[in-house]
Amino acid sequence: FLYLVRHGQYDAGAPSDDLLGNGLSTLGKRQAKKTARAFEHIPVSAIHFSTMRRAEETTEPFLELFPEAKPHRTQRLWEAIPCLPLRHPDYFIQQHTPVQLQYQAERAEKAYEHYFKRTHGEDKHEILVSHGNLIRYFVCKAMGADPGPWLGMESYNCGITRITVH
């Protein structure tokens, strides 16, 4: 089982001087604690999380609750524009070069291929703490749907999506 968790609320308007972005707001920290508690009775074996600040801070209560779970910090789960929808906002093109967009699309596809595969032996319960764009893309791909409409899907702070990989 894969549990996709979007990071908690963060202050998107605060200035950030690096690629790792901003940390969680006070509300975001409360969201992260409540979300971690939703997993109390699940035998979590691994926690994979983006190294972007808001995802790392969201992961902290999970690591406290599941000290036996293997933590995996990775840039593989960074936010991305996984593919351009047919009707996309102009800022996608204004803020990213074609090379950057291609790189992000390739990274999103590689991340999907890395995490969405069957396990051998007993069932595993793994949490992926990531970002809305990537999670929406993963959901489209897991359902066998065209990933193009990912932008039209909703993704809420600390929302949980459970996917069973058969």
Tab-separated table of N, CA and C in Angstrom:
chain	number	residue	atom	x	y	z
A	1	PHE	N	0.845	-1.180	0.000
A	1	PHE	CA	0.000	0.000	0.000
A	1	PHE	C	0.887	1.237	0.000
A	2	LEU	N	0.538	2.185	-0.817
A	2	LEU	CA	1.226	3.473	-0.826
A	2	LEU	C	0.250	4.520	-0.317
A	3	TYR	N	0.711	5.342	0.595
A	3	TYR	CA	-0.093	6.433	1.130
A	3	TYR	C	0.583	7.731	0.697
A	4	LEU	N	-0.085	8.469	-0.156
A	4	LEU	CA	0.461	9.729	-0.647
A	4	LEU	C	-0.064	10.845	0.239
A	5	VAL	N	0.820	11.585	0.859
A	5	VAL	CA	0.443	12.662	1.774
A	5	VAL	C	1.011	13.964	1.236
A	6	ARG	N	0.137	14.917	1.023
A	6	ARG	CA	0.614	16.234	0.619
A	6	ARG	C	1.106	16.968	1.869
A	7	HIS	N	2.095	17.787	1.714
A	7	HIS	CA	2.641	18.565	2.835
A	7	HIS	C	1.563	19.460	3.444
A	8	GLY	N	1.815	19.930	4.657
A	8	GLY	CA	0.899	20.845	5.331
A	8	GLY	C	0.980	22.253	4.770
A	9	GLN	N	0.090	23.097	5.273
A	9	GLN	CA	0.049	24.489	4.815
A	9	GLN	C	1.384	25.172	5.108
A	10	TYR	N	1.832	25.954	4.155
A	10	TYR	CA	3.067	26.711	4.336
A	10	TYR	C	2.808	28.137	3.890
A	11	ASP	N	3.714	29.021	4.243
A	11	ASP	CA	3.561	30.430	3.889
A	11	ASP	C	4.183	30.665	2.523
A	12	ALA	N	3.360	30.524	1.481
A	12	ALA	CA	3.859	30.659	0.114
A	12	ALA	C	4.319	32.082	-0.190
A	13	GLY	N	3.806	33.066	0.535
A	13	GLY	CA	4.158	34.455	0.274
A	13	GLY	C	5.444	34.910	0.930
A	14	ALA	N	5.968	34.136	1.866
A	14	ALA	CA	7.204	34.530	2.552
A	14	ALA	C	8.387	34.384	1.599
A	15	PRO	N	9.322	35.289	1.674
A	15	PRO	CA	10.488	35.172	0.784
A	15	PRO	C	11.307	33.932	1.136
A	16	SER	N	11.805	33.274	0.111
A	16	SER	CA	12.648	32.110	0.310
A	16	SER	C	13.891	32.304	-0.542
A	17	ASP	N	15.044	32.055	0.043
A	17	ASP	CA	16.279	32.322	-0.680
A	17	ASP	C	16.909	31.073	-1.293
A	18	ASP	N	16.189	29.966	-1.278
A	18	ASP	CA	16.765	28.764	-1.875
A	18	ASP	C	15.674	27.884	-2.491
A	19	LEU	N	16.078	26.820	-3.133
A	19	LEU	CA	15.149	25.916	-3.815
A	19	LEU	C	14.284	25.113	-2.850
A	20	LEU	N	14.692	25.036	-1.591
A	20	LEU	CA	13.951	24.208	-0.644
A	20	LEU	C	12.670	24.860	-0.170
A	21	GLY	N	12.483	26.123	-0.452
A	21	GLY	CA	11.215	26.787	-0.166
A	21	GLY	C	10.992	27.071	1.309
A	22	ASN	N	9.745	27.392	1.622
A	22	ASN	CA	9.371	27.797	2.975
A	22	ASN	C	8.915	26.618	3.815
A	23	GLY	N	8.964	26.846	5.121
A	23	GLY	CA	8.503	25.828	6.056
A	23	GLY	C	7.014	25.959	6.328
A	24	LEU	N	6.531	25.118	7.221
A	24	LEU	CA	5.109	25.083	7.541
A	24	LEU	C	4.681	26.266	8.396
A	25	SER	N	3.439	26.659	8.215
A	25	SER	CA	2.821	27.646	9.094
A	25	SER	C	2.423	26.930	10.394
A	26	THR	N	1.929	27.666	11.361
A	26	THR	CA	1.453	27.059	12.605
A	26	THR	C	0.335	26.064	12.297
A	27	LEU	N	-0.583	26.456	11.425
A	27	LEU	CA	-1.666	25.547	11.025
A	27	LEU	C	-1.098	24.316	10.345
A	28	GLY	N	-0.114	24.486	9.490
A	28	GLY	CA	0.499	23.361	8.791
A	28	GLY	C	1.118	22.349	9.748
A	29	LYS	N	1.728	22.840	10.829
A	29	LYS	CA	2.311	21.934	11.829
A	29	LYS	C	1.225	21.140	12.546
A	30	ARG	N	0.099	21.783	12.828
A	30	ARG	CA	-1.030	21.064	13.450
A	30	ARG	C	-1.602	20.032	12.480
A	31	GLN	N	-1.713	20.407	11.212
A	31	GLN	CA	-2.213	19.469	10.200
A	31	GLN	C	-1.310	18.231	10.130
A	32	ALA	N	-0.014	18.445	10.146
A	32	ALA	CA	0.929	17.334	10.039
A	32	ALA	C	0.793	16.381	11.225
A	33	LYS	N	0.651	16.921	12.431
A	33	LYS	CA	0.499	16.068	13.617
A	33	LYS	C	-0.781	15.254	13.553
A	34	LYS	N	-1.878	15.886	13.164
A	34	LYS	CA	-3.156	15.168	13.060
A	34	LYS	C	-3.102	14.099	11.969
A	35	THR	N	-2.477	14.413	10.874
A	35	THR	CA	-2.390	13.456	9.775
A	35	THR	C	-1.547	12.260	10.188
A	36	ALA	N	-0.441	12.484	10.857
A	36	ALA	CA	0.399	11.369	11.317
A	36	ALA	C	-0.393	10.451	12.231
A	37	ARG	N	-1.214	11.033	13.108
A	37	ARG	CA	-2.013	10.215	14.033
A	37	ARG	C	-3.033	9.337	13.299
A	38	ALA	N	-3.420	9.723	12.107
A	38	ALA	CA	-4.364	8.908	11.327
A	38	ALA	C	-3.742	7.559	10.940
A	39	PHE	N	-2.430	7.451	11.037
A	39	PHE	CA	-1.723	6.224	10.662
A	39	PHE	C	-1.367	5.360	11.870
A	40	GLU	N	-1.809	5.724	13.049
A	40	GLU	CA	-1.387	5.041	14.283
A	40	GLU	C	-1.519	3.525	14.238
A	41	HIS	N	-2.538	3.016	13.585
A	41	HIS	CA	-2.785	1.576	13.591
A	41	HIS	C	-2.370	0.893	12.291
A	42	ILE	N	-1.544	1.564	11.527
A	42	ILE	CA	-1.062	1.009	10.265
A	42	ILE	C	0.414	0.642	10.451
A	43	PRO	N	0.815	-0.565	10.053
A	43	PRO	CA	2.220	-0.976	10.226
A	43	PRO	C	3.128	-0.359	9.155
A	44	VAL	N	3.440	0.904	9.329
A	44	VAL	CA	4.243	1.645	8.355
A	44	VAL	C	5.676	1.109	8.364
A	45	SER	N	6.164	0.727	7.181
A	45	SER	CA	7.513	0.174	7.098
A	45	SER	C	8.534	1.182	6.573
A	46	ALA	N	8.073	2.170	5.805
A	46	ALA	CA	9.009	3.161	5.264
A	46	ALA	C	8.285	4.491	5.060
A	47	ILE	N	9.043	5.568	5.200
A	47	ILE	CA	8.522	6.913	4.966
A	47	ILE	C	9.479	7.599	4.003
A	48	HIS	N	8.985	7.877	2.811
A	48	HIS	CA	9.750	8.558	1.778
A	48	HIS	C	9.274	10.007	1.759
A	49	PHE	N	10.193	10.950	1.695
A	49	PHE	CA	9.743	12.334	1.719
A	49	PHE	C	10.661	13.255	0.947
A	50	SER	N	10.025	14.252	0.352
A	50	SER	CA	10.724	15.289	-0.396
A	50	SER	C	11.635	16.057	0.553
A	51	THR	N	12.760	16.494	0.016
A	51	THR	CA	13.685	17.283	0.836
A	51	THR	C	13.324	18.767	0.840
A	52	MET	N	12.234	19.136	0.186
A	52	MET	CA	11.785	20.529	0.272
A	52	MET	C	11.279	20.767	1.697
A	53	ARG	N	11.546	21.944	2.231
A	53	ARG	CA	11.320	22.274	3.637
A	53	ARG	C	9.907	21.919	4.117
A	54	ARG	N	8.880	22.291	3.360
A	54	ARG	CA	7.508	22.045	3.802
A	54	ARG	C	7.199	20.558	3.908
A	55	ALA	N	7.782	19.733	3.054
A	55	ALA	CA	7.566	18.286	3.138
A	55	ALA	C	8.356	17.684	4.298
A	56	GLU	N	9.589	18.133	4.475
A	56	GLU	CA	10.388	17.619	5.595
A	56	GLU	C	9.718	17.926	6.933
A	57	GLU	N	9.218	19.141	7.084
A	57	GLU	CA	8.551	19.500	8.340
A	57	GLU	C	7.256	18.723	8.526
A	58	THR	N	6.565	18.419	7.445
A	58	THR	CA	5.353	17.606	7.541
A	58	THR	C	5.702	16.194	7.994
A	59	THR	N	6.858	15.714	7.605
A	59	THR	CA	7.282	14.344	7.915
A	59	THR	C	7.687	14.167	9.376
A	60	GLU	N	8.111	15.212	10.042
A	60	GLU	CA	8.634	15.086	11.409
A	60	GLU	C	7.718	14.305	12.350
A	61	PRO	N	6.408	14.614	12.440
A	61	PRO	CA	5.559	13.837	13.350
A	61	PRO	C	5.434	12.362	12.944
A	62	PHE	N	5.552	12.056	11.660
A	62	PHE	CA	5.510	10.673	11.199
A	62	PHE	C	6.728	9.916	11.703
A	63	LEU	N	7.895	10.557	11.625
A	63	LEU	CA	9.120	9.918	12.082
A	63	LEU	C	9.098	9.689	13.590
A	64	GLU	N	8.483	10.605	14.330
A	64	GLU	CA	8.346	10.434	15.782
A	64	GLU	C	7.412	9.278	16.096
A	65	LEU	N	6.315	9.176	15.353
A	65	LEU	CA	5.306	8.140	15.600
A	65	LEU	C	5.790	6.762	15.147
A	66	PHE	N	6.627	6.716	14.124
A	66	PHE	CA	7.108	5.448	13.564
A	66	PHE	C	8.638	5.402	13.552
A	67	PRO	N	9.265	5.332	14.734
A	67	PRO	CA	10.732	5.336	14.762
A	67	PRO	C	11.347	4.112	14.094
A	68	GLU	N	10.576	3.019	13.964
A	68	GLU	CA	11.095	1.809	13.339
A	68	GLU	C	11.003	1.845	11.811
A	69	ALA	N	10.226	2.772	11.267
A	69	ALA	CA	10.084	2.882	9.807
A	69	ALA	C	11.355	3.462	9.208
A	70	LYS	N	11.716	2.974	8.036
A	70	LYS	CA	12.915	3.471	7.364
A	70	LYS	C	12.614	4.825	6.722
A	71	PRO	N	13.352	5.874	7.115
A	71	PRO	CA	13.155	7.179	6.473
A	71	PRO	C	14.006	7.300	5.205
A	72	HIS	N	13.412	7.864	4.161
A	72	HIS	CA	14.114	8.063	2.901
A	72	HIS	C	13.895	9.497	2.419
A	73	ARG	N	14.895	10.364	2.632
A	73	ARG	CA	14.858	11.750	2.118
A	73	ARG	C	15.247	11.702	0.650
A	74	THR	N	14.472	12.383	-0.191
A	74	THR	CA	14.788	12.308	-1.609
A	74	THR	C	14.309	13.523	-2.396
A	75	GLN	N	15.104	13.924	-3.358
A	75	GLN	CA	14.679	14.965	-4.293
A	75	GLN	C	13.726	14.389	-5.332
A	76	ARG	N	13.660	13.075	-5.400
A	76	ARG	CA	12.768	12.407	-6.352
A	76	ARG	C	11.319	12.857	-6.152
A	77	LEU	N	10.955	13.225	-4.923
A	77	LEU	CA	9.574	13.611	-4.614
A	77	LEU	C	9.374	15.122	-4.573
A	78	TRP	N	10.309	15.878	-5.119
A	78	TRP	CA	10.155	17.337	-5.192
A	78	TRP	C	8.941	17.704	-6.030
A	79	GLU	N	8.436	18.895	-5.784
A	79	GLU	CA	7.346	19.435	-6.596
A	79	GLU	C	7.784	19.466	-8.055
A	80	ALA	N	6.824	19.327	-8.953
A	80	ALA	CA	7.148	19.303	-10.376
A	80	ALA	C	5.948	19.740	-11.196
A	81	ILE	N	6.216	20.110	-12.406
A	81	ILE	CA	5.174	20.241	-13.420
A	81	ILE	C	5.351	18.976	-14.253
A	82	PRO	N	4.563	17.932	-13.953
A	82	PRO	CA	4.807	16.628	-14.552
A	82	PRO	C	4.531	16.550	-16.056
A	83	CYS	N	3.621	17.351	-16.528
A	83	CYS	CA	3.354	17.478	-17.958
A	83	CYS	C	2.464	18.705	-18.121
A	84	LEU	N	2.479	19.282	-19.280
A	84	LEU	CA	1.653	20.469	-19.509
A	84	LEU	C	0.253	20.053	-19.938
A	85	PRO	N	-0.757	20.463	-19.176
A	85	PRO	CA	-2.126	20.200	-19.607
A	85	PRO	C	-2.432	21.013	-20.862
A	86	LEU	N	-3.450	20.594	-21.626
A	86	LEU	CA	-3.812	21.330	-22.841
A	86	LEU	C	-4.102	22.789	-22.534
A	87	ARG	N	-4.894	23.028	-21.504
A	87	ARG	CA	-5.185	24.413	-21.081
A	87	ARG	C	-4.367	24.686	-19.825
A	88	HIS	N	-3.192	25.206	-20.017
A	88	HIS	CA	-2.321	25.461	-18.879
A	88	HIS	C	-2.153	26.966	-18.676
A	89	PRO	N	-1.922	27.334	-17.427
A	89	PRO	CA	-1.663	28.756	-17.149
A	89	PRO	C	-0.389	29.226	-17.849
A	90	ASP	N	-0.406	30.458	-18.312
A	90	ASP	CA	0.763	31.017	-19.012
A	90	ASP	C	2.016	31.030	-18.144
A	91	TYR	N	1.848	31.108	-16.814
A	91	TYR	CA	3.043	31.199	-15.982
A	91	TYR	C	3.889	29.932	-16.043
A	92	PHE	N	3.323	28.792	-16.442
A	92	PHE	CA	4.155	27.601	-16.621
A	92	PHE	C	5.230	27.870	-17.665
A	93	ILE	N	4.829	28.519	-18.745
A	93	ILE	CA	5.750	28.813	-19.830
A	93	ILE	C	6.633	30.009	-19.489
A	94	GLN	N	6.075	30.978	-18.767
A	94	GLN	CA	6.833	32.186	-18.438
A	94	GLN	C	7.916	31.929	-17.400
A	95	GLN	N	7.666	31.001	-16.476
A	95	GLN	CA	8.613	30.785	-15.386
A	95	GLN	C	9.550	29.602	-15.597
A	96	HIS	N	9.343	28.824	-16.651
A	96	HIS	CA	10.166	27.631	-16.871
A	96	HIS	C	10.564	27.542	-18.338
A	97	THR	N	11.808	27.187	-18.560
A	97	THR	CA	12.267	26.975	-19.933
A	97	THR	C	11.768	25.614	-20.405
A	98	PRO	N	11.744	25.381	-21.707
A	98	PRO	CA	11.365	24.048	-22.204
A	98	PRO	C	12.253	22.937	-21.633
A	99	VAL	N	13.524	23.217	-21.445
A	99	VAL	CA	14.438	22.221	-20.874
A	99	VAL	C	14.039	21.903	-19.434
A	100	GLN	N	13.695	22.927	-18.643
A	100	GLN	CA	13.260	22.701	-17.263
A	100	GLN	C	11.972	21.885	-17.223
A	101	LEU	N	11.031	22.215	-18.084
A	101	LEU	CA	9.760	21.472	-18.128
A	101	LEU	C	9.994	20.014	-18.511
A	102	GLN	N	10.867	19.774	-19.463
A	102	GLN	CA	11.181	18.403	-19.877
A	102	GLN	C	11.830	17.637	-18.729
A	103	TYR	N	12.759	18.274	-18.037
A	103	TYR	CA	13.428	17.640	-16.894
A	103	TYR	C	12.416	17.263	-15.814
A	104	GLN	N	11.504	18.183	-15.493
A	104	GLN	CA	10.508	17.903	-14.461
A	104	GLN	C	9.586	16.755	-14.876
A	105	ALA	N	9.197	16.717	-16.143
A	105	ALA	CA	8.342	15.632	-16.634
A	105	ALA	C	9.065	14.286	-16.534
A	106	GLU	N	10.322	14.269	-16.908
A	106	GLU	CA	11.103	13.028	-16.818
A	106	GLU	C	11.275	12.595	-15.367
A	107	ARG	N	11.524	13.560	-14.491
A	107	ARG	CA	11.695	13.238	-13.065
A	107	ARG	C	10.410	12.666	-12.482
A	108	ALA	N	9.261	13.250	-12.844
A	108	ALA	CA	7.972	12.761	-12.348
A	108	ALA	C	7.725	11.330	-12.815
A	109	GLU	N	8.027	11.058	-14.065
A	109	GLU	CA	7.823	9.708	-14.598
A	109	GLU	C	8.743	8.704	-13.919
A	110	LYS	N	9.998	9.077	-13.699
A	110	LYS	CA	10.939	8.185	-13.013
A	110	LYS	C	10.496	7.920	-11.571
A	111	ALA	N	9.967	8.950	-10.913
A	111	ALA	CA	9.475	8.771	-9.542
A	111	ALA	C	8.306	7.786	-9.528
A	112	TYR	N	7.408	7.933	-10.473
A	112	TYR	CA	6.272	7.009	-10.553
A	112	TYR	C	6.782	5.577	-10.731
A	113	GLU	N	7.671	5.385	-11.670
A	113	GLU	CA	8.207	4.052	-11.931
A	113	GLU	C	8.940	3.486	-10.714
A	114	HIS	N	9.580	4.350	-9.944
A	114	HIS	CA	10.322	3.908	-8.762
A	114	HIS	C	9.397	3.409	-7.645
A	115	TYR	N	8.321	4.127	-7.375
A	115	TYR	CA	7.471	3.805	-6.232
A	115	TYR	C	6.296	2.887	-6.549
A	116	PHE	N	5.788	2.944	-7.745
A	116	PHE	CA	4.562	2.219	-8.058
A	116	PHE	C	4.871	0.873	-8.715
A	117	LYS	N	5.311	-0.052	-7.883
A	117	LYS	CA	5.579	-1.405	-8.347
A	117	LYS	C	5.207	-2.386	-7.241
A	118	ARG	N	4.930	-3.593	-7.651
A	118	ARG	CA	4.499	-4.608	-6.696
A	118	ARG	C	5.629	-4.969	-5.745
A	119	THR	N	5.224	-5.331	-4.543
A	119	THR	CA	6.199	-5.828	-3.582
A	119	THR	C	6.188	-7.353	-3.655
A	120	HIS	N	7.253	-7.948	-3.226
A	120	HIS	CA	7.342	-9.410	-3.194
A	120	HIS	C	7.234	-9.832	-1.741
A	121	GLY	N	6.482	-10.883	-1.494
A	121	GLY	CA	6.296	-11.345	-0.128
A	121	GLY	C	5.110	-10.646	0.509
A	122	GLU	N	5.257	-10.287	1.764
A	122	GLU	CA	4.137	-9.694	2.497
A	122	GLU	C	3.874	-8.249	2.094
A	123	ASP	N	2.649	-7.816	2.375
A	123	ASP	CA	2.265	-6.440	2.063
A	123	ASP	C	3.135	-5.451	2.839
A	124	LYS	N	3.387	-4.318	2.203
A	124	LYS	CA	4.121	-3.238	2.848
A	124	LYS	C	3.242	-2.000	2.848
A	125	HIS	N	3.421	-1.190	3.851
A	125	HIS	CA	2.696	0.075	3.973
A	125	HIS	C	3.744	1.181	4.001
A	126	GLU	N	3.796	1.948	2.906
A	126	GLU	CA	4.798	2.998	2.791
A	126	GLU	C	4.124	4.343	2.557
A	127	ILE	N	4.665	5.361	3.207
A	127	ILE	CA	4.139	6.721	3.098
A	127	ILE	C	5.071	7.538	2.220
A	128	LEU	N	4.484	8.303	1.311
A	128	LEU	CA	5.229	9.248	0.482
A	128	LEU	C	4.716	10.642	0.816
A	129	VAL	N	5.559	11.480	1.402
A	129	VAL	CA	5.180	12.861	1.708
A	129	VAL	C	5.747	13.725	0.593
A	130	SER	N	4.843	14.345	-0.154
A	130	SER	CA	5.272	15.040	-1.346
A	130	SER	C	4.433	16.293	-1.574
A	131	HIS	N	4.202	16.606	-2.827
A	131	HIS	CA	3.588	17.868	-3.235
A	131	HIS	C	2.399	17.618	-4.150
A	132	GLY	N	1.497	18.578	-4.168
A	132	GLY	CA	0.232	18.418	-4.869
A	132	GLY	C	0.343	18.057	-6.332
A	133	ASN	N	1.181	18.737	-7.087
A	133	ASN	CA	1.284	18.438	-8.514
A	133	ASN	C	1.713	17.001	-8.757
A	134	LEU	N	2.729	16.577	-8.037
A	134	LEU	CA	3.250	15.228	-8.223
A	134	LEU	C	2.220	14.184	-7.784
A	135	ILE	N	1.557	14.421	-6.679
A	135	ILE	CA	0.547	13.471	-6.197
A	135	ILE	C	-0.594	13.349	-7.200
A	136	ARG	N	-1.066	14.461	-7.722
A	136	ARG	CA	-2.161	14.402	-8.697
A	136	ARG	C	-1.726	13.638	-9.940
A	137	TYR	N	-0.506	13.841	-10.373
A	137	TYR	CA	0.041	13.105	-11.513
A	137	TYR	C	0.088	11.607	-11.205
A	138	PHE	N	0.591	11.250	-10.024
A	138	PHE	CA	0.650	9.845	-9.619
A	138	PHE	C	-0.739	9.210	-9.645
A	139	VAL	N	-1.727	9.920	-9.149
A	139	VAL	CA	-3.091	9.382	-9.103
A	139	VAL	C	-3.605	9.115	-10.517
A	140	CYS	N	-3.415	10.048	-11.425
A	140	CYS	CA	-3.830	9.834	-12.823
A	140	CYS	C	-3.156	8.594	-13.392
A	141	LYS	N	-1.854	8.488	-13.201
A	141	LYS	CA	-1.102	7.350	-13.729
A	141	LYS	C	-1.562	6.037	-13.102
A	142	ALA	N	-1.776	6.027	-11.783
A	142	ALA	CA	-2.182	4.797	-11.093
A	142	ALA	C	-3.557	4.323	-11.553
A	143	MET	N	-4.424	5.261	-11.931
A	143	MET	CA	-5.758	4.899	-12.410
A	143	MET	C	-5.740	4.516	-13.891
A	144	GLY	N	-4.598	4.624	-14.534
A	144	GLY	CA	-4.511	4.308	-15.946
A	144	GLY	C	-5.132	5.382	-16.823
A	145	ALA	N	-5.274	6.577	-16.264
A	145	ALA	CA	-5.890	7.687	-16.986
A	145	ALA	C	-4.818	8.550	-17.648
A	146	ASP	N	-5.239	9.333	-18.610
A	146	ASP	CA	-4.358	10.318	-19.229
A	146	ASP	C	-3.898	11.261	-18.121
A	147	PRO	N	-2.591	11.428	-17.934
A	147	PRO	CA	-2.129	12.301	-16.849
A	147	PRO	C	-2.315	13.785	-17.133
A	148	GLY	N	-2.691	14.149	-18.345
A	148	GLY	CA	-2.850	15.549	-18.717
A	148	GLY	C	-3.759	16.360	-17.815
A	149	PRO	N	-4.901	15.826	-17.358
A	149	PRO	CA	-5.807	16.622	-16.508
A	149	PRO	C	-5.384	16.781	-15.043
A	150	TRP	N	-4.154	16.419	-14.678
A	150	TRP	CA	-3.720	16.498	-13.288
A	150	TRP	C	-3.979	17.866	-12.680
A	151	LEU	N	-3.852	18.915	-13.461
A	151	LEU	CA	-3.989	20.273	-12.937
A	151	LEU	C	-5.413	20.566	-12.466
A	152	GLY	N	-6.405	19.899	-13.049
A	152	GLY	CA	-7.792	20.141	-12.672
A	152	GLY	C	-8.241	19.385	-11.440
A	153	MET	N	-7.375	18.563	-10.866
A	153	MET	CA	-7.719	17.796	-9.664
A	153	MET	C	-7.411	18.631	-8.421
A	154	GLU	N	-8.135	18.364	-7.354
A	154	GLU	CA	-7.892	19.043	-6.074
A	154	GLU	C	-6.852	18.280	-5.263
A	155	SER	N	-6.080	18.997	-4.501
A	155	SER	CA	-5.104	18.418	-3.590
A	155	SER	C	-5.025	19.325	-2.372
A	156	TYR	N	-5.384	18.793	-1.228
A	156	TYR	CA	-5.442	19.606	-0.020
A	156	TYR	C	-4.250	19.356	0.885
A	157	ASN	N	-3.903	20.362	1.675
A	157	ASN	CA	-2.795	20.228	2.622
A	157	ASN	C	-3.042	19.052	3.554
A	158	CYS	N	-2.057	18.181	3.638
A	158	CYS	CA	-2.082	16.976	4.446
A	158	CYS	C	-3.182	16.005	4.024
A	159	GLY	N	-3.648	16.130	2.793
A	159	GLY	CA	-4.593	15.149	2.259
A	159	GLY	C	-3.891	13.802	2.101
A	160	ILE	N	-4.657	12.733	2.270
A	160	ILE	CA	-4.112	11.376	2.174
A	160	ILE	C	-4.787	10.672	1.000
A	161	THR	N	-3.990	10.059	0.151
A	161	THR	CA	-4.479	9.214	-0.937
A	161	THR	C	-3.856	7.840	-0.752
A	162	ARG	N	-4.707	6.825	-0.651
A	162	ARG	CA	-4.178	5.453	-0.503
A	162	ARG	C	-4.304	4.746	-1.833
A	163	ILE	N	-3.210	4.136	-2.247
A	163	ILE	CA	-3.192	3.393	-3.497
A	163	ILE	C	-2.684	1.979	-3.194
A	164	THR	N	-3.432	1.010	-3.671
A	164	THR	CA	-3.034	-0.392	-3.537
A	164	THR	C	-2.423	-0.800	-4.864
A	165	VAL	N	-1.210	-1.297	-4.819
A	165	VAL	CA	-0.534	-1.762	-6.024
A	165	VAL	C	-0.635	-3.280	-6.017
A	166	HIS	N	-1.360	-3.824	-6.988
A	166	HIS	CA	-1.544	-5.292	-7.081
A	166	HIS	C	-0.473	-5.903	-7.935
